[in-house]
mmCIF file of C-alpha atoms in Angstrom:
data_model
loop_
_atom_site.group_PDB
_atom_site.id
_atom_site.type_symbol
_atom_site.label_atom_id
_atom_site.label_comp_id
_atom_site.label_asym_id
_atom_site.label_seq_id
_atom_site.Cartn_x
_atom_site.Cartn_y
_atom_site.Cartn_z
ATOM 1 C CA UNK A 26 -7.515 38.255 22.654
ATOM 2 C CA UNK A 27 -9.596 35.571 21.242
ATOM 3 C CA UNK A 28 -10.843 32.682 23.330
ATOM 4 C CA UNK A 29 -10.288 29.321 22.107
ATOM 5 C CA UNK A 30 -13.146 26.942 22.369
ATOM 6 C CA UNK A 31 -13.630 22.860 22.554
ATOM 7 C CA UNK A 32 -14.369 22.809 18.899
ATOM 8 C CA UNK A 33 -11.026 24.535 17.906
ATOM 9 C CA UNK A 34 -8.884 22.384 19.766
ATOM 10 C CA UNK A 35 -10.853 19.281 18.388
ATOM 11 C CA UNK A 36 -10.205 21.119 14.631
ATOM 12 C CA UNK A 37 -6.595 21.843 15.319
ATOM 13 C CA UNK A 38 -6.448 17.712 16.488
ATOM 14 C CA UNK A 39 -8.039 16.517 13.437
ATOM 15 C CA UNK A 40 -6.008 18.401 11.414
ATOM 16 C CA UNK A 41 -2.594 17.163 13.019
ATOM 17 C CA UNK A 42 -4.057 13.615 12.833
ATOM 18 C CA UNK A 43 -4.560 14.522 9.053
ATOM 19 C CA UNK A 44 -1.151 15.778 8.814
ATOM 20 C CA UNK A 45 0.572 13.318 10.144
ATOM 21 C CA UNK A 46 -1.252 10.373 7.931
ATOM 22 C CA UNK A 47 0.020 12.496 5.252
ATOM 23 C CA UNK A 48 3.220 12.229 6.205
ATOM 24 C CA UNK A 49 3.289 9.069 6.928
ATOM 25 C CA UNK A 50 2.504 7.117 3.848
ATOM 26 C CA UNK A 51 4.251 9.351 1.360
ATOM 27 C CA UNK A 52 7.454 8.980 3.164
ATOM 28 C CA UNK A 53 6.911 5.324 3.006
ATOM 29 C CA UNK A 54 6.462 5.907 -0.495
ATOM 30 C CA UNK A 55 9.305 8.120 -1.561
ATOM 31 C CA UNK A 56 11.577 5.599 0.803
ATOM 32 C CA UNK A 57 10.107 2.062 -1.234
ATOM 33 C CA UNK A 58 11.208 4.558 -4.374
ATOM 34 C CA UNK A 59 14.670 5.137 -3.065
ATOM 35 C CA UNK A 60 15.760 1.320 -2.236
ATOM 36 C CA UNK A 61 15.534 0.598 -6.179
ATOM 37 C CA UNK A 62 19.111 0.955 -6.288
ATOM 38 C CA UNK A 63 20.331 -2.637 -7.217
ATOM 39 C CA UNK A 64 18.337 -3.958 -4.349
ATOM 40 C CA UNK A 65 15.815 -7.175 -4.034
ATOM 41 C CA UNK A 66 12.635 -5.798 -2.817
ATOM 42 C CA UNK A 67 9.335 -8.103 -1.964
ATOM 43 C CA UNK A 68 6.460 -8.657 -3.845
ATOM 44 C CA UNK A 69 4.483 -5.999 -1.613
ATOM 45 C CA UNK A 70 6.837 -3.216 -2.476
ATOM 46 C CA UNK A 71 6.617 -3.968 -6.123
ATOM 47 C CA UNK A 72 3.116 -4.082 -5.947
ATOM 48 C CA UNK A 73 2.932 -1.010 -4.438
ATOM 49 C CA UNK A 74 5.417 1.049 -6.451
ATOM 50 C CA UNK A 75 4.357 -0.334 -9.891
ATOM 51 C CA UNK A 76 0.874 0.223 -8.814
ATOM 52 C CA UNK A 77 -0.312 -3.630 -10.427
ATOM 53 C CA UNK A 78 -2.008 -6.723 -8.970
ATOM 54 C CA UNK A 79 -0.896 -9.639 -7.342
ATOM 55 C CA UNK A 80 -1.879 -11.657 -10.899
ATOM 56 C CA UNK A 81 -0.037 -9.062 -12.866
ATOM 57 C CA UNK A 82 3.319 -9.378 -10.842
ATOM 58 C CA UNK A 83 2.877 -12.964 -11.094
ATOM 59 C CA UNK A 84 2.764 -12.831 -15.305
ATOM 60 C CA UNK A 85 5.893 -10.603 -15.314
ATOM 61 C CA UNK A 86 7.900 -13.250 -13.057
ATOM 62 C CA UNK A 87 6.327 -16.272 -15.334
ATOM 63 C CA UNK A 88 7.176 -14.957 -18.326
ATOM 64 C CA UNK A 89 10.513 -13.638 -17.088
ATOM 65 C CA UNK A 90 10.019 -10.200 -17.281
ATOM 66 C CA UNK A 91 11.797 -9.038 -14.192
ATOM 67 C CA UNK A 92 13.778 -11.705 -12.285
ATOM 68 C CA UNK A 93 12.578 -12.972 -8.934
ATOM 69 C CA UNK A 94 14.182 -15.239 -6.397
ATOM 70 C CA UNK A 95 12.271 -17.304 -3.816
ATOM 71 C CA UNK A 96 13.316 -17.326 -0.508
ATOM 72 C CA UNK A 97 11.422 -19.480 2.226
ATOM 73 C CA UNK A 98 8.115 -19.049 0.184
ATOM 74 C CA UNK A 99 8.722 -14.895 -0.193
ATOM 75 C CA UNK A 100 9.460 -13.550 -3.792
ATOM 76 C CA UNK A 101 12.174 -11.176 -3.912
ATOM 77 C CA UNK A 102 12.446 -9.180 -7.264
ATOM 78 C CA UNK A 103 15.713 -7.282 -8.750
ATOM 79 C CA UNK A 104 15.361 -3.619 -8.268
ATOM 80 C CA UNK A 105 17.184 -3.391 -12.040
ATOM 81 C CA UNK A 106 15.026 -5.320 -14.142
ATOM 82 C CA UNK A 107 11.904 -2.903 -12.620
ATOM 83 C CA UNK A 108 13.515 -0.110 -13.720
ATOM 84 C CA UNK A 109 14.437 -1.497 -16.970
ATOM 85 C CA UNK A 110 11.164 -3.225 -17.647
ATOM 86 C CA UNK A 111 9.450 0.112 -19.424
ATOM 87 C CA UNK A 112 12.703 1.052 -21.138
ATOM 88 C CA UNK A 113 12.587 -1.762 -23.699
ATOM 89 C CA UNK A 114 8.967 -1.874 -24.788
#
């Protein structure tokens, strides 16, 4: 029988804590990933799945790229034209 000390409990913590931040943003992620289905997602999102600026995601809407709607000062963007914006080019 072993005996289990401070330090592996504090171990064992760290790597929960680890494990769980893990899990955590790559389920937010793969769930961002999964609402392109039609939807309007925000300019965060996009950001985020795209992996591009603020300045970038403003040229696309400008130059009408991707269609956007504003709503109470928040840009919504069509799910659709994201996934079709590689496909032409």
């Amino acid at each position: 029988m072993e005996n289990i000390t401070k330090q592996d409990l504090n171990d064992l913590k760290n790597q929960i804590i680890s494990e769980i931040k893990f899990l955590i943003t790559n389920s937010s992620i793969q769930n961002e990933k999964k609402n392109m289905n039609g939807e309007w997602l925000r300019s965060k999102a996009v950001r985020k799945i795209l992996e591009i600026s603020p300045a970038t995601l403003q040229n696309l809407r400008i130059s009408s790229k991707i269609r956007s709607k504003k709503i109470m000062g928040s840009y919504y963007y069509n799910s659709s034209d994201l996934k079709h914006l590689f496909e032409n080019d």
